[in-house]
DNA sequence: AGGGTCATGTCATCAAGTGACATCACGTCC
DNA sequence: GGACGTGATGTCACTTGATGACATGACCCT
């Protein structure tokens, strides 16, 4: 991240990253599949937490309620370290390849969420839709949280956005 | 697409593509920014149609109604050529880089949609949420349409999925 | 005939990945 | 303590994607 912030993602070579870490480029590629992946090391853990939260909601909860619980978990996980998130996000926003990578991580989250819902007996189509909608909320809320001047709390913004989506679809 | 279907995306080099087209690799890169882009040439046109449809809905329509109209336009555009869509989709599904590219095209659609909504006076946050939700529906419906054994019509499935989302959020 | 523009080709170069093999530090076992 | 296996790292060679610089040739306009 240091180098990506200093001179931008494209302008830094893997050799430079490796050098700063006291390693060889070859070794870098043994830890990260590619130059982008190094910024997304945490996403697997995030996914685990999301799923754990989903699984621990009572079986009586509706699909969207379960998704909301998962989003809460995500919020508490990311909610700390806003400064870090902002810097990271500004690096990602500045480069198309990184944005692509982020999107596929989100898609993976969505897929995991949908699978989790199916495991609770939610119908296939409901599961994918609820998961996609949940991730849409996540995305919008996260972006808002990172962009706002004062920290209102990611969880709050998530809940707010979810309510907003509810209102929007109801009004159609 | 021929080559991507024949031997897979990774296994075909740009040199081969260029050769089959009777060109040089250098020339290929003058038409397409990269090896992936060649599969997404149509997405700019799709975006235009979506926005055109959005703009031509009455100002009285709610955000989600306007989005629904845009989705209808997308459906009539893609609704023909299901066979083509299936082959293309199977190529994309088989490769992570292509999936990434598709996701960013979707994100671009979402951004354009949100911008269109804002132009109609919809509040910022409502606009992004409605757009994201719309794209989520698009994604799920398209996937379903491509995967189904018989062609029920993309537009029908889109409407159906939108209703489903409405029901899901209402039940939370 | 001359000049301008556009598409293409050629060449050189860089950086991202990847496979094959060597090396070195370590812990284990006899 | 020395032989041995294992895992992490380095070195080297190579392919491919991508880009810049320059040349060439077709076409059109005056």
mmCIF file of C-alpha atoms (C1' of nucleotides) in Angstrom:
data_model
loop_
_atom_site.group_PDB
_atom_site.id
_atom_site.type_symbol
_atom_site.label_atom_id
_atom_site.label_comp_id
_atom_site.label_asym_id
_atom_site.label_seq_id
_atom_site.Cartn_x
_atom_site.Cartn_y
_atom_site.Cartn_z
ATOM 1 C CA UNK A 1 0.000 0.000 0.000
ATOM 2 C CA UNK A 2 2.850 2.378 0.764
ATOM 3 C CA UNK A 3 4.104 2.189 -2.784
ATOM 4 C CA UNK A 4 0.652 2.227 -4.316
ATOM 5 C CA UNK A 5 -0.124 5.401 -2.388
ATOM 6 C CA UNK A 6 3.247 6.991 -3.133
ATOM 7 C CA UNK A 7 3.332 6.571 -6.874
ATOM 8 C CA UNK A 8 0.105 4.874 -7.913
ATOM 9 C CA UNK A 9 -0.651 1.271 -8.702
ATOM 10 C CA UNK A 10 0.421 1.117 -12.332
ATOM 11 C CA UNK A 11 3.610 3.011 -11.705
ATOM 12 C CA UNK A 12 4.907 0.555 -9.160
ATOM 13 C CA UNK A 13 6.434 -2.712 -10.319
ATOM 14 C CA UNK A 14 6.334 -5.970 -8.470
ATOM 15 C CA UNK A 15 10.107 -5.849 -8.314
ATOM 16 C CA UNK A 16 9.881 -2.631 -6.319
ATOM 17 C CA UNK A 17 7.329 -4.049 -3.918
ATOM 18 C CA UNK A 18 9.450 -7.117 -3.393
ATOM 19 C CA UNK A 19 12.540 -5.037 -2.869
ATOM 20 C CA UNK A 20 10.914 -2.912 -0.192
ATOM 21 C CA UNK A 21 9.812 -6.077 1.540
ATOM 22 C CA UNK A 22 13.316 -7.485 1.254
ATOM 23 C CA UNK A 23 12.281 -10.219 -1.133
ATOM 24 C CA UNK A 24 12.372 -11.288 -4.748
ATOM 25 C CA UNK A 25 9.590 -10.750 -7.226
ATOM 26 C CA UNK A 26 9.325 -14.514 -7.548
ATOM 27 C CA UNK A 27 8.633 -14.795 -3.861
ATOM 28 C CA UNK A 28 5.965 -12.132 -4.037
ATOM 29 C CA UNK A 29 4.122 -14.277 -6.538
ATOM 30 C CA UNK A 30 4.294 -17.199 -4.173
ATOM 31 C CA UNK A 31 2.239 -15.250 -1.662
ATOM 32 C CA UNK A 32 -0.064 -13.324 -3.978
ATOM 33 C CA UNK A 33 -1.535 -14.579 -7.207
ATOM 34 C CA UNK A 34 -0.918 -11.210 -8.824
ATOM 35 C CA UNK A 35 -0.065 -7.606 -8.242
ATOM 36 C CA UNK A 36 -3.667 -6.709 -7.396
ATOM 37 C CA UNK A 37 -4.330 -9.427 -4.892
ATOM 38 C CA UNK A 38 -2.072 -7.914 -2.275
ATOM 39 C CA UNK A 39 -4.751 -5.296 -1.574
ATOM 40 C CA UNK A 40 -7.446 -7.880 -0.996
ATOM 41 C CA UNK A 41 -5.823 -10.224 1.467
ATOM 42 C CA UNK A 42 -8.490 -9.427 4.050
ATOM 43 C CA UNK A 43 -11.492 -10.237 1.938
ATOM 44 C CA UNK A 44 -11.465 -13.947 2.698
ATOM 45 C CA UNK A 45 -11.680 -13.169 6.400
ATOM 46 C CA UNK A 46 -14.481 -10.721 5.792
ATOM 47 C CA UNK A 47 -16.348 -13.405 3.923
ATOM 48 C CA UNK A 48 -15.925 -15.848 6.784
ATOM 49 C CA UNK A 49 -17.303 -13.350 9.271
ATOM 50 C CA UNK A 50 -20.234 -12.582 7.046
ATOM 51 C CA UNK A 51 -21.135 -16.211 6.748
ATOM 52 C CA UNK A 52 -20.632 -16.850 10.435
ATOM 53 C CA UNK A 53 -23.039 -14.038 11.225
ATOM 54 C CA UNK A 54 -25.521 -15.389 8.732
ATOM 55 C CA UNK A 55 -25.405 -18.840 10.259
ATOM 56 C CA UNK A 56 -25.893 -17.602 13.769
ATOM 57 C CA UNK A 57 -29.134 -15.742 13.091
ATOM 58 C CA UNK A 58 -32.256 -17.592 14.223
ATOM 59 C CA UNK A 59 -33.871 -19.799 11.623
ATOM 60 C CA UNK A 60 -37.026 -17.775 12.001
ATOM 61 C CA UNK A 61 -35.442 -14.675 10.470
ATOM 62 C CA UNK A 62 -36.513 -13.709 6.976
ATOM 63 C CA UNK A 63 -33.882 -13.814 4.193
ATOM 64 C CA UNK A 64 -33.371 -10.064 4.242
ATOM 65 C CA UNK A 65 -33.158 -10.048 8.024
ATOM 66 C CA UNK A 66 -30.442 -12.664 7.858
ATOM 67 C CA UNK A 67 -28.637 -10.616 5.251
ATOM 68 C CA UNK A 68 -28.967 -7.560 7.444
ATOM 69 C CA UNK A 69 -27.333 -9.461 10.283
ATOM 70 C CA UNK A 70 -24.454 -10.402 8.008
ATOM 71 C CA UNK A 71 -24.061 -6.765 7.001
ATOM 72 C CA UNK A 72 -23.946 -5.776 10.643
ATOM 73 C CA UNK A 73 -21.082 -8.171 11.148
ATOM 74 C CA UNK A 74 -19.278 -6.707 8.180
ATOM 75 C CA UNK A 75 -19.836 -3.242 9.535
ATOM 76 C CA UNK A 76 -18.363 -3.995 12.927
ATOM 77 C CA UNK A 77 -15.399 -5.607 11.229
ATOM 78 C CA UNK A 78 -14.662 -2.744 8.872
ATOM 79 C CA UNK A 79 -16.096 -0.022 11.046
ATOM 80 C CA UNK A 80 -12.839 0.408 12.913
ATOM 81 C CA UNK A 81 -9.946 1.655 10.819
ATOM 82 C CA UNK A 82 -11.820 4.202 8.763
ATOM 83 C CA UNK A 83 -8.601 5.994 7.906
ATOM 84 C CA UNK A 84 -7.097 2.825 6.549
ATOM 85 C CA UNK A 85 -10.232 2.095 4.556
ATOM 86 C CA UNK A 86 -10.150 5.546 3.040
ATOM 87 C CA UNK A 87 -6.573 5.303 1.895
ATOM 88 C CA UNK A 88 -7.112 1.842 0.536
ATOM 89 C CA UNK A 89 -10.266 2.919 -1.223
ATOM 90 C CA UNK A 90 -8.611 5.889 -2.828
ATOM 91 C CA UNK A 91 -5.923 3.637 -4.260
ATOM 92 C CA UNK A 92 -8.538 1.265 -5.634
ATOM 93 C CA UNK A 93 -10.710 4.005 -7.042
ATOM 94 C CA UNK A 94 -7.761 5.374 -8.990
ATOM 95 C CA UNK A 95 -7.206 2.223 -11.004
ATOM 96 C CA UNK A 96 -9.535 0.222 -13.217
ATOM 97 C CA UNK A 97 -7.857 -3.133 -12.666
ATOM 98 C CA UNK A 98 -8.182 -2.719 -8.917
ATOM 99 C CA UNK A 99 -11.816 -1.747 -9.244
ATOM 100 C CA UNK A 100 -12.387 -4.907 -11.226
ATOM 101 C CA UNK A 101 -10.747 -6.977 -8.573
ATOM 102 C CA UNK A 102 -12.829 -5.374 -5.892
ATOM 103 C CA UNK A 103 -15.979 -6.094 -7.807
ATOM 104 C CA UNK A 104 -15.187 -9.754 -8.100
ATOM 105 C CA UNK A 105 -14.507 -9.914 -4.389
ATOM 106 C CA UNK A 106 -17.933 -8.406 -3.849
ATOM 107 C CA UNK A 107 -19.405 -10.942 -6.218
ATOM 108 C CA UNK A 108 -17.744 -13.669 -4.229
ATOM 109 C CA UNK A 109 -19.306 -12.243 -1.079
ATOM 110 C CA UNK A 110 -22.651 -12.260 -2.797
ATOM 111 C CA UNK A 111 -22.208 -15.839 -3.883
ATOM 112 C CA UNK A 112 -21.244 -16.938 -0.398
ATOM 113 C CA UNK A 113 -24.211 -15.107 1.052
ATOM 114 C CA UNK A 114 -26.564 -16.757 -1.403
ATOM 115 C CA UNK A 115 -25.128 -20.163 -0.635
ATOM 116 C CA UNK A 116 -25.573 -19.492 3.068
ATOM 117 C CA UNK A 117 -29.188 -18.540 2.551
ATOM 118 C CA UNK A 118 -29.831 -21.668 0.541
ATOM 119 C CA UNK A 119 -28.435 -23.683 3.387
ATOM 120 C CA UNK A 120 -31.126 -22.164 5.552
ATOM 121 C CA UNK A 121 -33.766 -23.422 3.165
ATOM 122 C CA UNK A 122 -34.303 -20.235 1.173
ATOM 123 C CA UNK A 123 -35.301 -20.889 -2.419
ATOM 124 C CA UNK A 124 -32.568 -20.503 -5.029
ATOM 125 C CA UNK A 125 -33.933 -17.447 -6.734
ATOM 126 C CA UNK A 126 -34.767 -15.694 -3.481
ATOM 127 C CA UNK A 127 -31.316 -16.455 -2.194
ATOM 128 C CA UNK A 128 -29.430 -14.895 -5.093
ATOM 129 C CA UNK A 129 -31.675 -11.868 -5.178
ATOM 130 C CA UNK A 130 -31.460 -11.226 -1.458
ATOM 131 C CA UNK A 131 -27.702 -11.665 -1.557
ATOM 132 C CA UNK A 132 -27.270 -9.333 -4.521
ATOM 133 C CA UNK A 133 -29.492 -6.755 -2.916
ATOM 134 C CA UNK A 134 -27.562 -7.057 0.307
ATOM 135 C CA UNK A 135 -24.279 -6.510 -1.454
ATOM 136 C CA UNK A 136 -25.742 -3.553 -3.297
ATOM 137 C CA UNK A 137 -26.582 -2.034 0.058
ATOM 138 C CA UNK A 138 -23.128 -2.863 1.356
ATOM 139 C CA UNK A 139 -21.490 -1.176 -1.585
ATOM 140 C CA UNK A 140 -23.524 1.997 -1.400
ATOM 141 C CA UNK A 141 -23.253 2.240 2.368
ATOM 142 C CA UNK A 142 -19.521 1.641 2.390
ATOM 143 C CA UNK A 143 -18.945 4.240 -0.267
ATOM 144 C CA UNK A 144 -21.027 6.726 1.666
ATOM 145 C CA UNK A 145 -19.247 5.975 4.919
ATOM 146 C CA UNK A 146 -15.833 6.420 3.377
ATOM 147 C CA UNK A 147 -16.854 9.622 1.656
ATOM 148 C CA UNK A 148 -18.508 11.385 4.552
ATOM 149 C CA UNK A 149 -16.602 14.034 6.493
ATOM 150 C CA UNK A 150 -17.596 12.690 9.915
ATOM 151 C CA UNK A 151 -17.791 9.086 11.042
ATOM 152 C CA UNK A 152 -21.438 8.241 11.641
ATOM 153 C CA UNK A 153 -20.693 4.579 12.016
ATOM 154 C CA UNK A 154 -20.774 2.094 9.198
ATOM 155 C CA UNK A 155 -23.433 -0.066 10.817
ATOM 156 C CA UNK A 156 -25.779 2.878 11.113
ATOM 157 C CA UNK A 157 -25.348 3.790 7.475
ATOM 158 C CA UNK A 158 -25.876 0.190 6.421
ATOM 159 C CA UNK A 159 -29.145 -0.070 8.289
ATOM 160 C CA UNK A 160 -30.215 3.280 6.920
ATOM 161 C CA UNK A 161 -29.432 2.241 3.361
ATOM 162 C CA UNK A 162 -31.305 -0.990 3.773
ATOM 163 C CA UNK A 163 -34.374 0.913 4.924
ATOM 164 C CA UNK A 164 -33.952 3.214 1.975
ATOM 165 C CA UNK A 165 -33.911 0.307 -0.439
ATOM 166 C CA UNK A 166 -37.037 -1.001 1.202
ATOM 167 C CA UNK A 167 -38.768 2.311 0.683
ATOM 168 C CA UNK A 168 -37.611 2.558 -2.926
ATOM 169 C CA UNK A 169 -38.864 -0.837 -3.959
ATOM 170 C CA UNK A 170 -42.096 -0.380 -2.060
ATOM 171 C CA UNK A 171 -42.784 2.866 -3.930
ATOM 172 C CA UNK A 172 -42.508 1.320 -7.362
ATOM 173 C CA UNK B 1 -15.260 -15.666 -29.814
ATOM 174 C CA UNK B 2 -14.515 -18.540 -32.173
ATOM 175 C CA UNK B 3 -11.087 -19.019 -30.677
ATOM 176 C CA UNK B 4 -12.218 -18.412 -27.125
ATOM 177 C CA UNK B 5 -14.845 -21.116 -27.552
ATOM 178 C CA UNK B 6 -12.500 -23.487 -29.350
ATOM 179 C CA UNK B 7 -9.643 -23.495 -26.902
ATOM 180 C CA UNK B 8 -10.579 -21.236 -24.027
ATOM 181 C CA UNK B 9 -9.671 -17.647 -23.284
ATOM 182 C CA UNK B 10 -6.302 -18.135 -21.637
ATOM 183 C CA UNK B 11 -5.124 -20.628 -24.198
ATOM 184 C CA UNK B 12 -5.538 -18.276 -27.108
ATOM 185 C CA UNK B 13 -2.953 -15.607 -27.736
ATOM 186 C CA UNK B 14 -3.621 -12.224 -29.220
ATOM 187 C CA UNK B 15 -1.316 -13.174 -32.063
ATOM 188 C CA UNK B 16 -3.660 -16.011 -32.951
ATOM 189 C CA UNK B 17 -6.724 -13.830 -32.856
ATOM 190 C CA UNK B 18 -5.027 -11.294 -35.064
ATOM 191 C CA UNK B 19 -3.877 -13.957 -37.467
ATOM 192 C CA UNK B 20 -7.363 -15.377 -37.882
ATOM 193 C CA UNK B 21 -8.611 -11.859 -38.570
ATOM 194 C CA UNK B 22 -5.793 -11.321 -41.066
ATOM 195 C CA UNK B 23 -4.099 -8.672 -38.969
ATOM 196 C CA UNK B 24 -1.176 -8.038 -36.662
ATOM 197 C CA UNK B 25 -1.324 -8.202 -32.900
ATOM 198 C CA UNK B 26 -0.403 -4.529 -32.838
ATOM 199 C CA UNK B 27 -3.458 -3.716 -34.890
ATOM 200 C CA UNK B 28 -5.666 -5.724 -32.558
ATOM 201 C CA UNK B 29 -4.574 -3.481 -29.725
ATOM 202 C CA UNK B 30 -5.508 -0.444 -31.760
ATOM 203 C CA UNK B 31 -9.113 -1.602 -31.800
ATOM 204 C CA UNK B 32 -9.369 -3.164 -28.366
ATOM 205 C CA UNK B 33 -7.710 -1.948 -25.224
ATOM 206 C CA UNK B 34 -6.911 -5.507 -24.225
ATOM 207 C CA UNK B 35 -7.614 -9.135 -24.896
ATOM 208 C CA UNK B 36 -10.759 -9.096 -22.759
ATOM 209 C CA UNK B 37 -12.371 -6.058 -24.246
ATOM 210 C CA UNK B 38 -13.158 -7.777 -27.515
ATOM 211 C CA UNK B 39 -15.998 -9.627 -25.805
ATOM 212 C CA UNK B 40 -17.564 -6.443 -24.479
ATOM 213 C CA UNK B 41 -17.768 -4.299 -27.561
ATOM 214 C CA UNK B 42 -21.557 -4.201 -27.320
ATOM 215 C CA UNK B 43 -21.781 -2.948 -23.782
ATOM 216 C CA UNK B 44 -21.456 0.707 -24.703
ATOM 217 C CA UNK B 45 -24.465 0.400 -26.982
ATOM 218 C CA UNK B 46 -26.411 -1.407 -24.284
ATOM 219 C CA UNK B 47 -25.643 1.434 -21.921
ATOM 220 C CA UNK B 48 -26.886 4.000 -24.445
ATOM 221 C CA UNK B 49 -30.158 2.136 -24.892
ATOM 222 C CA UNK B 50 -30.632 1.833 -21.165
ATOM 223 C CA UNK B 51 -30.167 5.533 -20.673
ATOM 224 C CA UNK B 52 -32.366 6.414 -23.624
ATOM 225 C CA UNK B 53 -35.154 4.323 -22.142
ATOM 226 C CA UNK B 54 -34.644 5.927 -18.769
ATOM 227 C CA UNK B 55 -34.880 9.405 -20.231
ATOM 228 C CA UNK B 56 -38.037 8.671 -22.147
ATOM 229 C CA UNK B 57 -40.054 7.558 -19.144
ATOM 230 C CA UNK B 58 -42.498 10.167 -17.841
ATOM 231 C CA UNK B 59 -41.157 12.416 -15.118
ATOM 232 C CA UNK B 60 -43.951 11.212 -12.884
ATOM 233 C CA UNK B 61 -42.534 7.696 -12.690
ATOM 234 C CA UNK B 62 -40.901 6.646 -9.443
ATOM 235 C CA UNK B 63 -37.168 5.857 -9.446
ATOM 236 C CA UNK B 64 -37.729 2.128 -9.478
ATOM 237 C CA UNK B 65 -40.331 2.442 -12.220
ATOM 238 C CA UNK B 66 -37.842 4.325 -14.337
ATOM 239 C CA UNK B 67 -35.229 1.673 -13.662
ATOM 240 C CA UNK B 68 -37.757 -0.990 -14.610
ATOM 241 C CA UNK B 69 -38.295 0.763 -17.923
ATOM 242 C CA UNK B 70 -34.587 0.780 -18.547
ATOM 243 C CA UNK B 71 -34.418 -2.928 -17.775
ATOM 244 C CA UNK B 72 -37.216 -3.545 -20.249
ATOM 245 C CA UNK B 73 -35.168 -1.823 -22.916
ATOM 246 C CA UNK B 74 -32.160 -3.947 -22.044
ATOM 247 C CA UNK B 75 -34.314 -7.042 -22.217
ATOM 248 C CA UNK B 76 -35.634 -6.293 -25.694
ATOM 249 C CA UNK B 77 -32.117 -5.593 -26.830
ATOM 250 C CA UNK B 78 -30.571 -8.762 -25.468
ATOM 251 C CA UNK B 79 -33.726 -10.840 -25.646
ATOM 252 C CA UNK B 80 -33.045 -11.801 -29.233
ATOM 253 C CA UNK B 81 -29.929 -13.887 -29.762
ATOM 254 C CA UNK B 82 -30.251 -16.129 -26.765
ATOM 255 C CA UNK B 83 -27.946 -18.686 -28.329
ATOM 256 C CA UNK B 84 -25.257 -16.103 -28.816
ATOM 257 C CA UNK B 85 -25.683 -14.877 -25.257
ATOM 258 C CA UNK B 86 -25.324 -18.395 -23.953
ATOM 259 C CA UNK B 87 -22.115 -19.100 -25.789
ATOM 260 C CA UNK B 88 -20.669 -15.766 -24.812
ATOM 261 C CA UNK B 89 -21.697 -16.271 -21.211
ATOM 262 C CA UNK B 90 -20.145 -19.708 -21.044
ATOM 263 C CA UNK B 91 -16.847 -18.269 -22.238
ATOM 264 C CA UNK B 92 -17.002 -15.514 -19.642
ATOM 265 C CA UNK B 93 -18.030 -17.827 -16.832
ATOM 266 C CA UNK B 94 -15.019 -20.021 -17.523
ATOM 267 C CA UNK B 95 -12.462 -17.294 -16.858
ATOM 268 C CA UNK B 96 -11.906 -15.073 -13.853
ATOM 269 C CA UNK B 97 -10.454 -12.150 -15.776
ATOM 270 C CA UNK B 98 -13.479 -12.094 -18.045
ATOM 271 C CA UNK B 99 -15.824 -12.244 -15.099
ATOM 272 C CA UNK B 100 -14.026 -9.252 -13.633
ATOM 273 C CA UNK B 101 -14.426 -7.347 -16.842
ATOM 274 C CA UNK B 102 -18.093 -8.151 -17.009
ATOM 275 C CA UNK B 103 -18.581 -6.944 -13.474
ATOM 276 C CA UNK B 104 -17.020 -3.599 -14.226
ATOM 277 C CA UNK B 105 -19.240 -3.219 -17.254
ATOM 278 C CA UNK B 106 -22.200 -3.833 -15.001
ATOM 279 C CA UNK B 107 -20.857 -1.292 -12.567
ATOM 280 C CA UNK B 108 -20.598 1.173 -15.400
ATOM 281 C CA UNK B 109 -24.224 0.473 -16.265
ATOM 282 C CA UNK B 110 -25.146 1.076 -12.674
ATOM 283 C CA UNK B 111 -23.248 4.337 -12.620
ATOM 284 C CA UNK B 112 -24.907 5.537 -15.793
ATOM 285 C CA UNK B 113 -28.285 4.594 -14.446
ATOM 286 C CA UNK B 114 -27.657 6.468 -11.223
ATOM 287 C CA UNK B 115 -26.510 9.526 -13.140
ATOM 288 C CA UNK B 116 -29.643 9.352 -15.277
ATOM 289 C CA UNK B 117 -31.824 9.196 -12.201
ATOM 290 C CA UNK B 118 -30.068 12.168 -10.667
ATOM 291 C CA UNK B 119 -30.761 14.109 -13.830
ATOM 292 C CA UNK B 120 -34.446 13.456 -13.202
ATOM 293 C CA UNK B 121 -34.157 15.025 -9.787
ATOM 294 C CA UNK B 122 -33.779 11.878 -7.727
ATOM 295 C CA UNK B 123 -31.673 12.366 -4.617
ATOM 296 C CA UNK B 124 -28.095 11.103 -4.780
ATOM 297 C CA UNK B 125 -28.437 8.286 -2.331
ATOM 298 C CA UNK B 126 -31.740 7.099 -3.764
ATOM 299 C CA UNK B 127 -30.253 7.183 -7.225
ATOM 300 C CA UNK B 128 -27.291 4.950 -6.467
ATOM 301 C CA UNK B 129 -29.378 2.534 -4.476
ATOM 302 C CA UNK B 130 -32.080 2.227 -7.093
ATOM 303 C CA UNK B 131 -29.468 1.779 -9.798
ATOM 304 C CA UNK B 132 -27.564 -0.857 -7.852
ATOM 305 C CA UNK B 133 -30.765 -2.698 -7.074
ATOM 306 C CA UNK B 134 -31.773 -2.520 -10.713
ATOM 307 C CA UNK B 135 -28.493 -3.975 -11.832
ATOM 308 C CA UNK B 136 -28.772 -6.695 -9.225
ATOM 309 C CA UNK B 137 -32.098 -7.640 -10.748
ATOM 310 C CA UNK B 138 -30.613 -7.491 -14.219
ATOM 311 C CA UNK B 139 -27.792 -9.775 -13.229
ATOM 312 C CA UNK B 140 -29.975 -12.384 -11.574
ATOM 313 C CA UNK B 141 -32.593 -12.307 -14.316
ATOM 314 C CA UNK B 142 -30.040 -12.558 -17.099
ATOM 315 C CA UNK B 143 -28.334 -15.479 -15.460
ATOM 316 C CA UNK B 144 -31.642 -17.216 -14.991
ATOM 317 C CA UNK B 145 -32.674 -16.557 -18.579
ATOM 318 C CA UNK B 146 -29.450 -17.918 -19.972
ATOM 319 C CA UNK B 147 -29.602 -20.968 -17.769
ATOM 320 C CA UNK B 148 -33.193 -21.978 -18.349
ATOM 321 C CA UNK B 149 -33.943 -24.776 -20.790
ATOM 322 C CA UNK B 150 -36.775 -22.923 -22.555
ATOM 323 C CA UNK B 151 -36.882 -19.260 -23.524
ATOM 324 C CA UNK B 152 -39.509 -17.574 -21.363
ATOM 325 C CA UNK B 153 -38.452 -14.150 -22.534
ATOM 326 C CA UNK B 154 -35.885 -12.031 -20.787
ATOM 327 C CA UNK B 155 -38.294 -9.168 -20.186
ATOM 328 C CA UNK B 156 -40.710 -11.453 -18.378
ATOM 329 C CA UNK B 157 -38.012 -12.813 -16.128
ATOM 330 C CA UNK B 158 -36.759 -9.308 -15.384
ATOM 331 C CA UNK B 159 -40.195 -8.130 -14.299
ATOM 332 C CA UNK B 160 -40.659 -11.253 -12.275
ATOM 333 C CA UNK B 161 -37.320 -10.795 -10.513
ATOM 334 C CA UNK B 162 -38.103 -7.194 -9.753
ATOM 335 C CA UNK B 163 -41.358 -8.226 -8.122
ATOM 336 C CA UNK B 164 -39.486 -10.843 -6.195
ATOM 337 C CA UNK B 165 -37.045 -8.283 -4.867
ATOM 338 C CA UNK B 166 -39.959 -6.124 -3.830
ATOM 339 C CA UNK B 167 -41.463 -9.019 -1.906
ATOM 340 C CA UNK B 168 -38.169 -9.862 -0.257
ATOM 341 C CA UNK B 169 -37.454 -6.383 1.005
ATOM 342 C CA UNK B 170 -41.024 -5.911 2.113
ATOM 343 C CA UNK B 171 -40.832 -9.086 4.208
ATOM 344 C CA UNK B 172 -37.808 -7.963 6.184
ATOM 345 C "C1'" DA C 1 2.176 16.103 -58.839
ATOM 346 C "C1'" DG C 2 2.121 17.156 -54.164
ATOM 347 C "C1'" DG C 3 0.517 16.889 -49.613
ATOM 348 C "C1'" DG C 4 -2.413 15.230 -45.814
ATOM 349 C "C1'" DT C 5 -4.699 11.659 -43.303
ATOM 350 C "C1'" DC C 6 -5.742 7.099 -41.811
ATOM 351 C "C1'" DA C 7 -4.943 2.250 -41.188
ATOM 352 C "C1'" DT C 8 -1.597 -0.965 -40.814
ATOM 353 C "C1'" DG C 9 2.933 -3.144 -40.214
ATOM 354 C "C1'" DT C 10 7.608 -3.532 -38.002
ATOM 355 C "C1'" DC C 11 10.622 -3.247 -34.336
ATOM 356 C "C1'" DA C 12 12.088 -2.644 -29.677
ATOM 357 C "C1'" DT C 13 10.995 -2.740 -25.056
ATOM 358 C "C1'" DC C 14 8.867 -3.346 -20.520
ATOM 359 C "C1'" DA C 15 6.447 -5.676 -17.006
ATOM 360 C "C1'" DA C 16 3.522 -9.541 -15.400
ATOM 361 C "C1'" DG C 17 3.449 -14.196 -14.636
ATOM 362 C "C1'" DT C 18 5.185 -19.085 -14.502
ATOM 363 C "C1'" DG C 19 7.989 -23.354 -14.560
ATOM 364 C "C1'" DA C 20 12.372 -25.657 -13.429
ATOM 365 C "C1'" DC C 21 16.007 -26.075 -10.645
ATOM 366 C "C1'" DA C 22 19.368 -24.702 -6.888
ATOM 367 C "C1'" DT C 23 20.211 -23.280 -2.214
ATOM 368 C "C1'" DC C 24 19.790 -22.719 2.585
ATOM 369 C "C1'" DA C 25 17.786 -22.994 7.184
ATOM 370 C "C1'" DC C 26 15.217 -25.806 10.047
ATOM 371 C "C1'" DG C 27 13.763 -29.744 12.615
ATOM 372 C "C1'" DT C 28 13.649 -34.897 13.138
ATOM 373 C "C1'" DC C 29 15.443 -39.360 13.604
ATOM 374 C "C1'" DC C 30 18.909 -42.865 14.208
ATOM 375 C "C1'" DG D 1 26.451 -35.396 15.836
ATOM 376 C "C1'" DG D 2 25.436 -36.379 11.140
ATOM 377 C "C1'" DA D 3 22.119 -37.835 7.513
ATOM 378 C "C1'" DC D 4 17.802 -36.642 5.803
ATOM 379 C "C1'" DG D 5 13.460 -34.434 4.550
ATOM 380 C "C1'" DT D 6 10.822 -30.231 4.184
ATOM 381 C "C1'" DG D 7 9.655 -25.597 3.411
ATOM 382 C "C1'" DA D 8 10.914 -20.980 2.077
ATOM 383 C "C1'" DT D 9 13.561 -18.400 -0.921
ATOM 384 C "C1'" DG D 10 16.545 -17.223 -4.832
ATOM 385 C "C1'" DT D 11 18.053 -17.592 -9.790
ATOM 386 C "C1'" DC D 12 17.261 -18.196 -14.507
ATOM 387 C "C1'" DA D 13 14.794 -18.665 -18.698
ATOM 388 C "C1'" DC D 14 10.780 -17.954 -21.095
ATOM 389 C "C1'" DT D 15 6.063 -16.622 -22.731
ATOM 390 C "C1'" DT D 16 2.684 -13.236 -23.326
ATOM 391 C "C1'" DG D 17 0.262 -8.911 -22.903
ATOM 392 C "C1'" DA D 18 0.746 -4.286 -23.802
ATOM 393 C "C1'" DT D 19 2.872 0.165 -25.532
ATOM 394 C "C1'" DG D 20 5.772 3.684 -27.912
ATOM 395 C "C1'" DA D 21 8.299 5.103 -32.099
ATOM 396 C "C1'" DC D 22 8.729 5.008 -36.692
ATOM 397 C "C1'" DA D 23 7.887 3.389 -41.587
ATOM 398 C "C1'" DT D 24 4.815 2.253 -45.338
ATOM 399 C "C1'" DG D 25 1.100 2.341 -48.368
ATOM 400 C "C1'" DA D 26 -3.742 3.459 -49.780
ATOM 401 C "C1'" DC D 27 -6.764 7.008 -50.504
ATOM 402 C "C1'" DC D 28 -8.521 11.612 -51.121
ATOM 403 C "C1'" DC D 29 -8.281 16.518 -52.010
ATOM 404 C "C1'" DT D 30 -6.560 20.483 -54.333
#
